[in-house]
mmCIF file of C-alpha atoms and ligand atoms in Angstrom:
data_model
loop_
_atom_site.group_PDB
_atom_site.id
_atom_site.type_symbol
_atom_site.label_atom_id
_atom_site.label_comp_id
_atom_site.label_asym_id
_atom_site.label_seq_id
_atom_site.Cartn_x
_atom_site.Cartn_y
_atom_site.Cartn_z
ATOM 1 C CA MET A 1 -33.249 -243.732 -110.813
ATOM 2 C CA SER A 2 -33.566 -240.267 -111.951
ATOM 3 C CA GLU A 3 -36.494 -238.912 -113.964
ATOM 4 C CA ARG A 4 -34.182 -238.537 -117.623
ATOM 5 C CA ILE A 5 -30.972 -239.696 -118.923
ATOM 6 C CA PRO A 6 -29.202 -237.140 -120.578
ATOM 7 C CA PHE A 7 -28.207 -237.927 -124.318
ATOM 8 C CA THR A 8 -25.383 -236.211 -123.266
ATOM 9 C CA ILE A 9 -24.607 -238.756 -121.228
ATOM 10 C CA SER A 10 -21.177 -241.317 -122.690
ATOM 11 C CA ARG A 11 -22.048 -244.815 -122.571
ATOM 12 C CA ARG A 12 -19.549 -246.193 -120.615
ATOM 13 C CA SER A 13 -20.401 -243.851 -117.615
ATOM 14 C CA PHE A 14 -24.119 -244.962 -118.508
ATOM 15 C CA LEU A 15 -23.062 -248.586 -118.212
ATOM 16 C CA GLN A 16 -21.209 -247.991 -115.399
ATOM 17 C CA MET A 17 -23.768 -246.710 -113.027
ATOM 18 C CA ALA A 18 -26.350 -248.805 -114.305
ATOM 19 C CA GLY A 19 -24.476 -251.891 -113.339
ATOM 20 C CA GLY A 20 -24.276 -255.258 -115.388
ATOM 21 C CA THR A 21 -28.077 -255.988 -116.312
ATOM 22 C CA ALA A 22 -27.830 -252.343 -118.469
ATOM 23 C CA ALA A 23 -24.790 -253.932 -120.433
ATOM 24 C CA ALA A 24 -27.134 -256.080 -122.732
ATOM 25 C CA LEU A 25 -29.436 -253.298 -123.528
ATOM 26 C CA SER A 26 -28.773 -251.214 -127.047
ATOM 27 C CA MET A 27 -28.485 -247.527 -125.582
ATOM 28 C CA PRO A 28 -31.200 -246.256 -127.520
ATOM 29 C CA ALA A 29 -33.260 -249.145 -125.926
ATOM 30 C CA ILE A 30 -31.594 -247.721 -122.666
ATOM 31 C CA LEU A 31 -32.353 -244.235 -122.663
ATOM 32 C CA GLY A 32 -36.171 -245.104 -123.918
ATOM 33 C CA ALA A 33 -36.802 -247.114 -121.201
ATOM 34 C CA CYS A 34 -35.725 -244.287 -118.391
ATOM 35 C CA ARG A 35 -36.940 -241.122 -120.126
ATOM 36 C CA GLY A 36 -39.563 -239.396 -118.706
ATOM 37 C CA GLY A 37 -39.359 -242.770 -115.784
ATOM 38 C CA GLY A 38 -40.583 -242.109 -112.320
ATOM 39 C CA ALA A 39 -43.767 -240.344 -110.461
ATOM 40 C CA SER A 40 -42.937 -237.057 -109.274
ATOM 41 C CA GLY A 41 -42.118 -233.501 -110.239
ATOM 42 C CA PRO A 42 -42.834 -230.940 -113.843
ATOM 43 C CA ILE A 43 -43.729 -233.259 -116.562
ATOM 44 C CA LYS A 44 -41.977 -231.739 -119.774
ATOM 45 C CA ILE A 45 -44.400 -231.903 -122.738
ATOM 46 C CA GLY A 46 -42.320 -230.968 -126.306
ATOM 47 C CA VAL A 47 -43.906 -229.421 -128.385
ATOM 48 C CA LEU A 48 -43.644 -229.726 -132.296
ATOM 49 C CA LEU A 49 -45.695 -226.830 -134.630
ATOM 50 C CA PRO A 50 -45.138 -224.257 -137.107
ATOM 51 C CA TYR A 51 -45.397 -220.562 -136.113
ATOM 52 C CA SER A 52 -44.393 -219.291 -139.121
ATOM 53 C CA ASP A 53 -45.274 -220.516 -143.551
ATOM 54 C CA ILE A 54 -49.177 -221.191 -144.372
ATOM 55 C CA TYR A 55 -49.535 -223.506 -141.829
ATOM 56 C CA ALA A 56 -48.779 -220.975 -139.099
ATOM 57 C CA VAL A 57 -51.910 -220.517 -138.063
ATOM 58 C CA LEU A 58 -52.776 -224.596 -137.883
ATOM 59 C CA GLY A 59 -49.819 -224.164 -134.938
ATOM 60 C CA GLU A 60 -51.282 -221.337 -133.154
ATOM 61 C CA SER A 61 -55.025 -223.597 -133.157
ATOM 62 C CA ILE A 62 -53.972 -225.962 -131.508
ATOM 63 C CA THR A 63 -51.700 -224.493 -129.297
ATOM 64 C CA GLN A 64 -54.004 -222.478 -127.717
ATOM 65 C CA ALA A 65 -56.616 -225.469 -127.706
ATOM 66 C CA MET A 66 -54.275 -227.185 -125.957
ATOM 67 C CA GLU A 67 -53.298 -224.310 -123.359
ATOM 68 C CA MET A 68 -57.619 -224.424 -122.242
ATOM 69 C CA TYR A 69 -57.334 -227.448 -121.775
ATOM 70 C CA PHE A 70 -54.711 -227.691 -119.298
ATOM 71 C CA ALA A 71 -55.825 -224.421 -118.046
ATOM 72 C CA ALA A 72 -59.352 -225.576 -117.268
ATOM 73 C CA ILE A 73 -57.505 -228.639 -115.062
ATOM 74 C CA GLY A 74 -54.901 -226.653 -113.625
ATOM 75 C CA ASN A 75 -52.091 -226.688 -115.207
ATOM 76 C CA GLU A 76 -50.936 -230.154 -113.513
ATOM 77 C CA LEU A 77 -51.940 -234.108 -114.637
ATOM 78 C CA ALA A 78 -52.049 -236.924 -112.404
ATOM 79 C CA GLY A 79 -50.837 -234.378 -109.567
ATOM 80 C CA ARG A 80 -47.228 -233.227 -111.437
ATOM 81 C CA PRO A 81 -47.375 -229.450 -113.155
ATOM 82 C CA ILE A 82 -47.034 -229.158 -116.253
ATOM 83 C CA GLU A 83 -44.475 -227.051 -118.652
ATOM 84 C CA LEU A 84 -44.941 -227.219 -122.399
ATOM 85 C CA ILE A 85 -41.649 -226.107 -124.497
ATOM 86 C CA LYS A 86 -42.952 -224.909 -127.440
ATOM 87 C CA GLU A 87 -40.779 -225.399 -130.929
ATOM 88 C CA ASP A 88 -41.350 -224.012 -134.334
ATOM 89 C CA THR A 89 -40.649 -226.808 -137.451
ATOM 90 C CA GLU A 90 -41.756 -223.998 -139.536
ATOM 91 C CA ILE A 91 -43.178 -226.570 -142.479
ATOM 92 C CA ASN A 92 -38.947 -227.805 -143.023
ATOM 93 C CA PRO A 93 -37.979 -231.289 -141.808
ATOM 94 C CA ASP A 94 -34.615 -230.754 -140.947
ATOM 95 C CA VAL A 95 -35.334 -227.916 -138.704
ATOM 96 C CA ALA A 96 -37.883 -230.417 -137.149
ATOM 97 C CA GLN A 97 -35.649 -233.026 -136.355
ATOM 98 C CA GLN A 98 -33.167 -230.090 -134.479
ATOM 99 C CA LYS A 99 -36.114 -228.642 -133.030
ATOM 100 C CA ALA A 100 -36.546 -232.590 -131.593
ATOM 101 C CA ARG A 101 -33.249 -233.015 -130.477
ATOM 102 C CA LYS A 102 -33.297 -230.165 -128.913
ATOM 103 C CA LEU A 103 -36.122 -231.165 -126.661
ATOM 104 C CA VAL A 104 -35.451 -234.385 -126.114
ATOM 105 C CA GLU A 105 -31.318 -234.354 -125.503
ATOM 106 C CA GLN A 106 -31.382 -230.985 -123.913
ATOM 107 C CA ASP A 107 -34.457 -229.994 -122.271
ATOM 108 C CA GLU A 108 -35.378 -234.052 -121.732
ATOM 109 C CA VAL A 109 -39.187 -233.914 -121.714
ATOM 110 C CA ALA A 110 -41.168 -236.860 -120.947
ATOM 111 C CA PHE A 111 -42.835 -236.817 -124.621
ATOM 112 C CA ILE A 112 -43.766 -234.990 -128.042
ATOM 113 C CA THR A 113 -46.606 -233.449 -129.393
ATOM 114 C CA GLY A 114 -47.878 -231.530 -132.314
ATOM 115 C CA ILE A 115 -46.691 -231.985 -135.878
ATOM 116 C CA VAL A 116 -48.349 -230.650 -138.907
ATOM 117 C CA SER A 117 -46.981 -231.771 -142.058
ATOM 118 C CA SER A 118 -46.884 -235.269 -143.032
ATOM 119 C CA GLY A 119 -43.575 -234.558 -145.006
ATOM 120 C CA VAL A 120 -42.315 -233.429 -141.309
ATOM 121 C CA LEU A 121 -43.319 -236.415 -139.294
ATOM 122 C CA GLY A 122 -42.089 -238.617 -141.847
ATOM 123 C CA GLY A 123 -38.984 -237.654 -141.300
ATOM 124 C CA LEU A 124 -39.381 -237.805 -137.831
ATOM 125 C CA ARG A 125 -40.687 -241.435 -138.047
ATOM 126 C CA ASP A 126 -37.194 -243.145 -137.784
ATOM 127 C CA TYR A 127 -35.918 -240.306 -134.541
ATOM 128 C CA PHE A 128 -38.760 -241.456 -132.297
ATOM 129 C CA ASN A 129 -38.848 -245.585 -133.054
ATOM 130 C CA ASP A 130 -34.428 -245.663 -132.646
ATOM 131 C CA ASN A 131 -35.076 -243.786 -129.748
ATOM 132 C CA LYS A 132 -38.323 -244.852 -127.418
ATOM 133 C CA VAL A 133 -39.679 -240.884 -128.091
ATOM 134 C CA LEU A 134 -43.469 -241.270 -127.727
ATOM 135 C CA CYS A 135 -44.861 -238.522 -130.574
ATOM 136 C CA ILE A 136 -48.512 -237.779 -129.568
ATOM 137 C CA CYS A 137 -49.327 -236.666 -132.917
ATOM 138 C CA SER A 138 -51.984 -233.517 -133.236
ATOM 139 C CA ASN A 139 -52.543 -233.397 -137.295
ATOM 140 C CA ALA A 140 -50.224 -235.012 -139.531
ATOM 141 C CA GLY A 141 -51.675 -237.579 -141.681
ATOM 142 C CA ALA A 142 -49.068 -239.311 -143.521
ATOM 143 C CA ASN A 143 -51.336 -242.771 -144.114
ATOM 144 C CA ALA A 144 -47.427 -244.792 -143.591
ATOM 145 C CA LEU A 145 -47.285 -243.912 -140.185
ATOM 146 C CA SER A 146 -50.259 -246.346 -139.675
ATOM 147 C CA ARG A 147 -49.202 -248.763 -142.718
ATOM 148 C CA ALA A 148 -45.394 -249.829 -143.102
ATOM 149 C CA ALA A 149 -43.883 -247.389 -141.390
ATOM 150 C CA LYS A 150 -45.952 -247.954 -137.902
ATOM 151 C CA THR A 151 -43.824 -247.345 -134.850
ATOM 152 C CA PRO A 152 -44.978 -247.981 -131.163
ATOM 153 C CA TYR A 153 -44.112 -244.807 -130.119
ATOM 154 C CA VAL A 154 -46.466 -242.352 -132.919
ATOM 155 C CA TRP A 155 -49.718 -242.574 -132.157
ATOM 156 C CA ARG A 156 -52.669 -239.675 -133.456
ATOM 157 C CA THR A 157 -55.742 -237.773 -132.028
ATOM 158 C CA SER A 158 -56.398 -236.558 -135.472
ATOM 159 C CA PHE A 159 -56.520 -238.697 -138.859
ATOM 160 C CA THR A 160 -55.093 -240.477 -141.197
ATOM 161 C CA ASN A 161 -54.611 -238.848 -144.666
ATOM 162 C CA TRP A 162 -57.073 -241.806 -146.636
ATOM 163 C CA MET A 163 -59.974 -240.783 -144.635
ATOM 164 C CA ALA A 164 -61.682 -237.840 -145.581
ATOM 165 C CA PRO A 165 -60.356 -238.333 -149.674
ATOM 166 C CA PHE A 166 -61.241 -241.924 -149.543
ATOM 167 C CA ALA A 167 -65.116 -241.007 -147.596
ATOM 168 C CA MET A 168 -65.393 -238.466 -150.365
ATOM 169 C CA GLY A 169 -64.531 -240.277 -153.521
ATOM 170 C CA THR A 170 -67.803 -242.582 -152.602
ATOM 171 C CA TRP A 171 -69.722 -239.934 -151.980
ATOM 172 C CA ALA A 172 -68.439 -237.425 -155.279
ATOM 173 C CA ALA A 173 -69.275 -240.287 -157.288
ATOM 174 C CA ASN A 174 -72.767 -241.208 -155.828
ATOM 175 C CA ASN A 175 -73.478 -237.304 -155.736
ATOM 176 C CA ILE A 176 -72.108 -235.185 -158.145
ATOM 177 C CA GLY A 177 -70.564 -236.891 -161.295
ATOM 178 C CA LYS A 178 -68.381 -239.675 -162.609
ATOM 179 C CA LYS A 179 -65.424 -237.915 -164.397
ATOM 180 C CA ALA A 180 -62.146 -236.360 -161.761
ATOM 181 C CA ILE A 181 -59.419 -234.218 -162.177
ATOM 182 C CA ILE A 182 -57.618 -233.631 -159.044
ATOM 183 C CA SER A 183 -55.592 -230.627 -157.487
ATOM 184 C CA VAL A 184 -53.205 -231.452 -154.875
ATOM 185 C CA PRO A 185 -49.637 -230.076 -153.307
ATOM 186 C CA ASP A 186 -46.718 -231.803 -154.221
ATOM 187 C CA TYR A 187 -45.769 -233.676 -151.139
ATOM 188 C CA ALA A 188 -46.918 -236.940 -149.067
ATOM 189 C CA ALA A 189 -50.635 -235.316 -147.843
ATOM 190 C CA GLY A 190 -51.061 -234.484 -151.590
ATOM 191 C CA GLU A 191 -49.993 -237.804 -152.262
ATOM 192 C CA ASP A 192 -52.112 -240.036 -149.221
ATOM 193 C CA ASN A 193 -55.383 -237.887 -151.441
ATOM 194 C CA VAL A 194 -54.720 -238.617 -154.681
ATOM 195 C CA THR A 195 -54.480 -243.013 -153.564
ATOM 196 C CA GLY A 196 -57.566 -241.965 -150.827
ATOM 197 C CA PHE A 197 -59.718 -240.443 -153.480
ATOM 198 C CA THR A 198 -59.005 -242.663 -156.316
ATOM 199 C CA ASN A 199 -59.499 -246.188 -154.753
ATOM 200 C CA SER A 200 -63.203 -244.285 -153.252
ATOM 201 C CA PHE A 201 -64.414 -242.690 -157.039
ATOM 202 C CA GLU A 202 -63.209 -245.341 -159.184
ATOM 203 C CA ALA A 203 -64.490 -248.243 -156.809
ATOM 204 C CA ALA A 204 -67.685 -246.204 -157.031
ATOM 205 C CA GLY A 205 -67.874 -246.019 -160.749
ATOM 206 C CA GLY A 206 -65.444 -243.158 -161.111
ATOM 207 C CA GLU A 207 -62.884 -242.137 -163.511
ATOM 208 C CA ILE A 208 -59.710 -239.751 -162.582
ATOM 209 C CA VAL A 209 -59.284 -237.545 -166.086
ATOM 210 C CA GLY A 210 -56.086 -236.194 -164.395
ATOM 211 C CA VAL A 211 -53.918 -234.874 -161.379
ATOM 212 C CA GLN A 212 -52.315 -231.499 -160.916
ATOM 213 C CA ARG A 213 -49.571 -231.583 -158.476
ATOM 214 C CA THR A 214 -48.334 -227.691 -157.322
ATOM 215 C CA PRO A 215 -45.734 -226.480 -155.259
ATOM 216 C CA PHE A 216 -44.960 -226.931 -151.858
ATOM 217 C CA PRO A 217 -45.595 -225.424 -149.906
ATOM 218 C CA ASN A 218 -46.076 -222.510 -152.275
ATOM 219 C CA MET A 219 -48.301 -222.913 -155.210
ATOM 220 C CA GLY A 220 -46.871 -219.860 -156.736
ATOM 221 C CA ASP A 221 -49.215 -218.746 -159.958
ATOM 222 C CA ALA A 222 -52.526 -220.545 -159.370
ATOM 223 C CA ALA A 223 -54.083 -219.273 -163.567
ATOM 224 C CA PRO A 224 -52.155 -222.284 -165.220
ATOM 225 C CA PHE A 225 -53.281 -224.942 -162.267
ATOM 226 C CA MET A 226 -57.117 -223.487 -162.463
ATOM 227 C CA ALA A 227 -56.767 -223.136 -166.587
ATOM 228 C CA GLU A 228 -55.838 -226.855 -166.313
ATOM 229 C CA LEU A 229 -59.040 -227.923 -164.052
ATOM 230 C CA ALA A 230 -60.878 -225.489 -166.724
ATOM 231 C CA ASP A 231 -59.925 -227.547 -169.526
ATOM 232 C CA ALA A 232 -59.532 -231.204 -168.395
ATOM 233 C CA GLY A 233 -63.469 -232.305 -169.249
ATOM 234 C CA ALA A 234 -64.353 -233.156 -165.756
ATOM 235 C CA ASP A 235 -67.771 -233.104 -163.607
ATOM 236 C CA LEU A 236 -65.848 -232.051 -160.797
ATOM 237 C CA VAL A 237 -62.501 -231.150 -158.653
ATOM 238 C CA TYR A 238 -61.315 -232.557 -155.895
ATOM 239 C CA ALA A 239 -58.711 -231.049 -153.843
ATOM 240 C CA PHE A 240 -56.270 -231.032 -150.968
ATOM 241 C CA TYR A 241 -54.849 -227.910 -149.696
ATOM 242 C CA SER A 242 -54.935 -226.499 -146.187
ATOM 243 C CA GLY A 243 -53.311 -223.208 -144.169
ATOM 244 C CA GLY A 244 -52.204 -220.349 -146.765
ATOM 245 C CA ALA A 245 -52.683 -222.680 -149.657
ATOM 246 C CA ALA A 246 -56.036 -222.753 -148.906
ATOM 247 C CA VAL A 247 -56.914 -219.687 -149.157
ATOM 248 C CA THR A 248 -55.276 -218.906 -152.695
ATOM 249 C CA PHE A 249 -56.786 -221.870 -154.213
ATOM 250 C CA VAL A 250 -60.336 -221.415 -153.452
ATOM 251 C CA THR A 251 -59.617 -217.278 -154.409
ATOM 252 C CA ALA A 252 -58.349 -218.473 -157.343
ATOM 253 C CA TYR A 253 -60.731 -220.674 -158.357
ATOM 254 C CA ASN A 254 -63.598 -217.847 -157.882
ATOM 255 C CA ASP A 255 -61.722 -215.813 -159.318
ATOM 256 C CA PHE A 256 -61.083 -217.647 -162.608
ATOM 257 C CA GLY A 257 -64.930 -218.375 -162.458
ATOM 258 C CA LEU A 258 -65.071 -221.590 -161.692
ATOM 259 C CA ALA A 259 -66.568 -221.691 -158.535
ATOM 260 C CA GLY A 260 -70.267 -222.293 -159.458
ATOM 261 C CA GLN A 261 -69.971 -223.872 -162.397
ATOM 262 C CA LEU A 262 -67.348 -226.416 -162.259
ATOM 263 C CA PRO A 263 -68.523 -228.606 -158.738
ATOM 264 C CA LEU A 264 -65.438 -228.140 -156.379
ATOM 265 C CA THR A 265 -64.675 -230.947 -153.774
ATOM 266 C CA CYS A 266 -62.082 -231.196 -151.552
ATOM 267 C CA ALA A 267 -60.795 -232.717 -147.502
ATOM 268 C CA GLY A 268 -62.537 -230.188 -145.108
ATOM 269 C CA PHE A 269 -59.146 -228.747 -143.579
ATOM 270 C CA MET A 270 -59.767 -226.734 -147.647
ATOM 271 C CA VAL A 271 -62.574 -224.750 -146.088
ATOM 272 C CA GLU A 272 -62.501 -225.132 -142.498
ATOM 273 C CA GLU A 273 -63.013 -221.752 -140.249
ATOM 274 C CA ASP A 274 -59.361 -221.043 -139.960
ATOM 275 C CA VAL A 275 -59.382 -220.087 -143.544
ATOM 276 C CA LEU A 276 -63.382 -219.096 -144.605
ATOM 277 C CA PRO A 277 -63.251 -215.278 -142.762
ATOM 278 C CA ALA A 278 -60.601 -214.717 -145.691
ATOM 279 C CA GLN A 279 -62.016 -217.151 -148.264
ATOM 280 C CA GLY A 280 -65.375 -215.497 -148.010
ATOM 281 C CA ASN A 281 -68.648 -216.015 -150.935
ATOM 282 C CA ALA A 282 -65.370 -217.504 -152.481
ATOM 283 C CA ALA A 283 -65.955 -220.503 -151.219
ATOM 284 C CA LEU A 284 -69.830 -221.172 -151.390
ATOM 285 C CA GLY A 285 -70.835 -224.118 -152.346
ATOM 286 C CA THR A 286 -67.865 -226.591 -151.626
ATOM 287 C CA LYS A 287 -68.687 -229.688 -150.539
ATOM 288 C CA SER A 288 -65.956 -231.354 -148.712
ATOM 289 C CA THR A 289 -66.032 -234.128 -146.146
ATOM 290 C CA LEU A 290 -64.557 -233.905 -142.157
ATOM 291 C CA HIS A 291 -63.903 -235.393 -138.543
ATOM 292 C CA TRP A 292 -65.565 -232.437 -137.147
ATOM 293 C CA SER A 293 -67.932 -229.307 -138.459
ATOM 294 C CA TYR A 294 -68.075 -226.502 -136.439
ATOM 295 C CA VAL A 295 -71.810 -226.856 -136.697
ATOM 296 C CA LEU A 296 -72.187 -230.197 -135.395
ATOM 297 C CA ASP A 297 -74.608 -230.063 -132.248
ATOM 298 C CA ASN A 298 -73.903 -231.864 -129.333
ATOM 299 C CA ALA A 299 -72.946 -231.063 -125.581
ATOM 300 C CA GLN A 300 -69.158 -231.216 -126.417
ATOM 301 C CA ASN A 301 -69.331 -229.215 -129.356
ATOM 302 C CA ASN A 302 -71.287 -226.691 -127.568
ATOM 303 C CA GLN A 303 -69.062 -226.162 -124.536
ATOM 304 C CA PHE A 304 -65.504 -226.270 -126.522
ATOM 305 C CA LYS A 305 -66.435 -223.283 -128.802
ATOM 306 C CA THR A 306 -67.940 -221.507 -126.059
ATOM 307 C CA ASP A 307 -65.283 -222.087 -124.131
ATOM 308 C CA PHE A 308 -62.667 -221.364 -127.102
ATOM 309 C CA LYS A 309 -64.150 -218.470 -128.478
ATOM 310 C CA ALA A 310 -63.931 -216.460 -124.620
ATOM 311 C CA PHE A 311 -59.796 -218.175 -124.533
ATOM 312 C CA ALA A 312 -58.898 -217.365 -128.150
ATOM 313 C CA GLY A 313 -61.168 -214.118 -128.783
ATOM 314 C CA ARG A 314 -61.992 -216.283 -131.807
ATOM 315 C CA ASP A 315 -63.874 -218.744 -133.730
ATOM 316 C CA ALA A 316 -62.933 -222.846 -132.761
ATOM 317 C CA ASP A 317 -61.821 -224.770 -136.344
ATOM 318 C CA VAL A 318 -60.953 -228.403 -136.705
ATOM 319 C CA PHE A 319 -57.118 -228.236 -135.663
ATOM 320 C CA ALA A 320 -58.158 -226.215 -132.399
ATOM 321 C CA LEU A 321 -60.423 -229.177 -132.143
ATOM 322 C CA GLN A 322 -57.689 -231.650 -132.697
ATOM 323 C CA GLY A 323 -55.072 -229.372 -129.698
ATOM 324 C CA TYR A 324 -58.132 -229.763 -127.649
ATOM 325 C CA ASP A 325 -58.627 -233.746 -127.812
ATOM 326 C CA THR A 326 -54.793 -234.706 -127.527
ATOM 327 C CA ALA A 327 -54.576 -232.660 -124.457
ATOM 328 C CA HIS A 328 -57.728 -234.992 -123.321
ATOM 329 C CA VAL A 329 -55.518 -237.938 -124.309
ATOM 330 C CA ILE A 330 -53.044 -236.813 -122.761
ATOM 331 C CA ASP A 331 -54.710 -235.879 -119.180
ATOM 332 C CA GLU A 332 -56.424 -239.663 -119.349
ATOM 333 C CA MET A 333 -53.287 -241.086 -120.531
ATOM 334 C CA LEU A 334 -51.463 -239.515 -117.740
ATOM 335 C CA ARG A 335 -53.976 -240.894 -115.018
ATOM 336 C CA ARG A 336 -54.004 -244.350 -116.307
ATOM 337 C CA THR A 337 -50.269 -244.315 -115.930
ATOM 338 C CA GLU A 338 -50.950 -242.043 -112.168
ATOM 339 C CA GLY A 339 -48.389 -239.835 -113.769
ATOM 340 C CA ASP A 340 -45.774 -241.840 -114.368
ATOM 341 C CA THR A 341 -43.837 -241.169 -118.033
ATOM 342 C CA ALA A 342 -42.225 -244.030 -118.629
ATOM 343 C CA VAL A 343 -42.406 -244.428 -122.045
ATOM 344 C CA ASP A 344 -43.993 -248.054 -122.573
ATOM 345 C CA LYS A 345 -46.600 -247.451 -119.558
ATOM 346 C CA MET A 346 -47.590 -244.519 -121.391
ATOM 347 C CA VAL A 347 -48.029 -246.552 -125.121
ATOM 348 C CA GLU A 348 -49.763 -249.029 -123.013
ATOM 349 C CA ALA A 349 -51.706 -246.310 -121.867
ATOM 350 C CA LEU A 350 -52.916 -244.724 -125.035
ATOM 351 C CA ASP A 351 -54.568 -248.197 -126.600
ATOM 352 C CA GLY A 352 -58.897 -247.859 -126.339
ATOM 353 C CA ILE A 353 -58.488 -244.319 -124.828
ATOM 354 C CA SER A 354 -62.074 -243.511 -125.591
ATOM 355 C CA PHE A 355 -64.641 -240.849 -124.847
ATOM 356 C CA ASP A 356 -67.389 -237.615 -125.840
ATOM 357 C CA SER A 357 -65.586 -235.630 -127.750
ATOM 358 C CA PRO A 358 -66.843 -232.887 -129.626
ATOM 359 C CA ARG A 359 -66.649 -234.617 -133.084
ATOM 360 C CA GLY A 360 -68.484 -236.988 -131.598
ATOM 361 C CA PRO A 361 -67.437 -240.797 -130.108
ATOM 362 C CA PHE A 362 -63.596 -241.306 -130.318
ATOM 363 C CA LYS A 363 -61.750 -243.646 -130.015
ATOM 364 C CA LEU A 364 -57.569 -244.662 -129.860
ATOM 365 C CA ASP A 365 -57.677 -247.352 -132.150
ATOM 366 C CA ALA A 366 -54.965 -249.756 -131.469
ATOM 367 C CA ASN A 367 -54.402 -250.936 -135.175
ATOM 368 C CA SER A 368 -53.529 -247.694 -137.044
ATOM 369 C CA GLN A 369 -53.346 -246.178 -133.867
ATOM 370 C CA ALA A 370 -54.922 -243.201 -134.379
ATOM 371 C CA PRO A 371 -58.625 -242.501 -134.056
ATOM 372 C CA GLU A 372 -62.389 -244.056 -134.950
ATOM 373 C CA GLN A 373 -64.102 -241.023 -135.860
ATOM 374 C CA SER A 374 -67.026 -240.373 -137.423
ATOM 375 C CA MET A 375 -67.056 -238.448 -140.674
ATOM 376 C CA TYR A 376 -68.960 -235.796 -142.483
ATOM 377 C CA ALA A 377 -70.577 -234.788 -145.572
ATOM 378 C CA ARG A 378 -69.983 -230.967 -145.434
ATOM 379 C CA ASP A 379 -71.597 -227.820 -147.392
ATOM 380 C CA VAL A 380 -70.424 -224.099 -147.441
ATOM 381 C CA GLN A 381 -73.602 -221.664 -146.636
ATOM 382 C CA SER A 382 -73.906 -218.791 -144.692
ATOM 383 C CA VAL A 383 -75.665 -219.754 -141.483
ATOM 384 C CA GLU A 384 -76.766 -216.663 -139.124
ATOM 385 C CA GLY A 385 -74.794 -213.710 -141.344
ATOM 386 C CA ALA A 386 -71.061 -215.982 -141.081
ATOM 387 C CA LEU A 387 -69.910 -219.068 -143.491
ATOM 388 C CA ARG A 388 -69.726 -222.057 -142.294
ATOM 389 C CA ASN A 389 -69.806 -225.882 -142.998
ATOM 390 C CA THR A 390 -73.163 -227.311 -143.036
ATOM 391 C CA ILE A 391 -74.224 -230.606 -142.561
ATOM 392 C CA LEU A 392 -74.842 -232.930 -144.988
ATOM 393 C CA SER A 393 -74.519 -235.996 -143.889
ATOM 394 C CA ASP A 394 -73.493 -238.177 -141.639
ATOM 395 C CA LEU A 395 -70.953 -240.982 -143.116
ATOM 396 C CA GLY A 396 -70.635 -242.872 -139.861
ATOM 397 C CA LEU A 397 -67.906 -244.488 -137.767
ATOM 398 C CA THR A 398 -64.296 -244.716 -139.742
ATOM 399 C CA VAL A 399 -60.981 -246.464 -139.289
ATOM 400 C CA ASP A 400 -58.366 -246.541 -141.141
ATOM 401 C CA PRO A 401 -57.852 -250.172 -142.586
ATOM 402 C CA GLY A 402 -54.383 -249.823 -142.065
ATOM 403 C CA ASP A 403 -53.697 -251.284 -144.788
ATOM 404 C CA ASN A 404 -52.693 -250.479 -147.929
ATOM 405 C CA SER A 405 -54.256 -252.601 -150.463
ATOM 406 C CA LYS A 406 -57.902 -251.671 -148.589
ATOM 407 C CA GLY A 407 -57.725 -247.903 -149.474
HETATM 408 C C1 LIG B 1 -50.424 -232.814 -143.560
HETATM 409 O O1 LIG B 1 -49.229 -232.904 -143.958
HETATM 410 O O2 LIG B 1 -51.171 -234.280 -143.410
HETATM 411 C C2 LIG B 1 -51.558 -232.323 -143.307
HETATM 412 C C3 LIG B 1 -51.191 -230.297 -143.449
HETATM 413 C C4 LIG B 1 -52.066 -229.603 -143.056
HETATM 414 C C5 LIG B 1 -53.411 -230.515 -143.168
HETATM 415 C C6 LIG B 1 -53.954 -231.884 -143.008
HETATM 416 C C7 LIG B 1 -53.552 -232.388 -143.234
#
């Protein structure tokens, strides 16, 4: 069998080529079973990431760390050379759909990786599922992909959007106060953050006094949103923003006089290493929860930070960590299949992959198809002249419940 069956082949000629047994299968099933099959020649990997708009730096970090990992293993997987084919999704589900089709149907990649925005992942879910295209997602946390919209063809090496806000809801109610107002961008990941934080905050005796949804991807004039937060009568704010929007929000929070007055908590993306230099002292004292911190002191993290600095010329951030671990998962998956990229073999191989990551123990959970990993409560402080997320506590191993009723 050839390495891949191009989507452009007609159904009739494919069935003639494939013989009688193929006639019983649907076309997506046939294409899914055959794409990338075999175990020789280069492995093409489709990379769908934002290289423009507010999440551009996230895409760059993921890409550079993947390239760093692959370079360190000689740009070969299971004895086959690797070719990364990168496409810019912007933050646009329609653009991402076109790029995914191009990668699968023209470039004939063996599988897809990348995807930062939950909106983009949600838009591609049916394409991956219906055509049996494996996606190893290195960021977008949309809860639905581990729950009602789960498909065997989407696995995550990153997190689900339930993890950070659920951990923070409990932590904030126990450590800061019982009245919270929430601020999120108006898209799928924002909604996941509202639900996750609300569920655990209320379970710990807290009350949500308001939910603010700001325009996505660009908030526009932040002043009215800051005024609403100031006037809400809350003990604390919980927010979810990332990339350019995180710089906008944290800077506005400080400019409006809220920093240091009204405790700010968040999913840790909002004060990650990619944005801290631009936020400066405005971010000091922000409390967050996340599955990694620059200051985590373990052998894997210390090596990763040193290597990334040498490779990229800048400090690592959580998105680089996720790109690095994604490459590690791909490496392990193809070792297990002995280089065979038949989709069902790759899916089977993903189950239970585990290793010591720079984030701590990492294991792919078969139920949520996302990592089981530790969550850390963090605090932005100045450490040896740089702003870092110091670790307040290790909140322990966390796995998505895979069920809306549990969080
Ligand atoms: C998301 O859309 O799921 C997302 C984007 C940026 C950071 C974290 C999550």
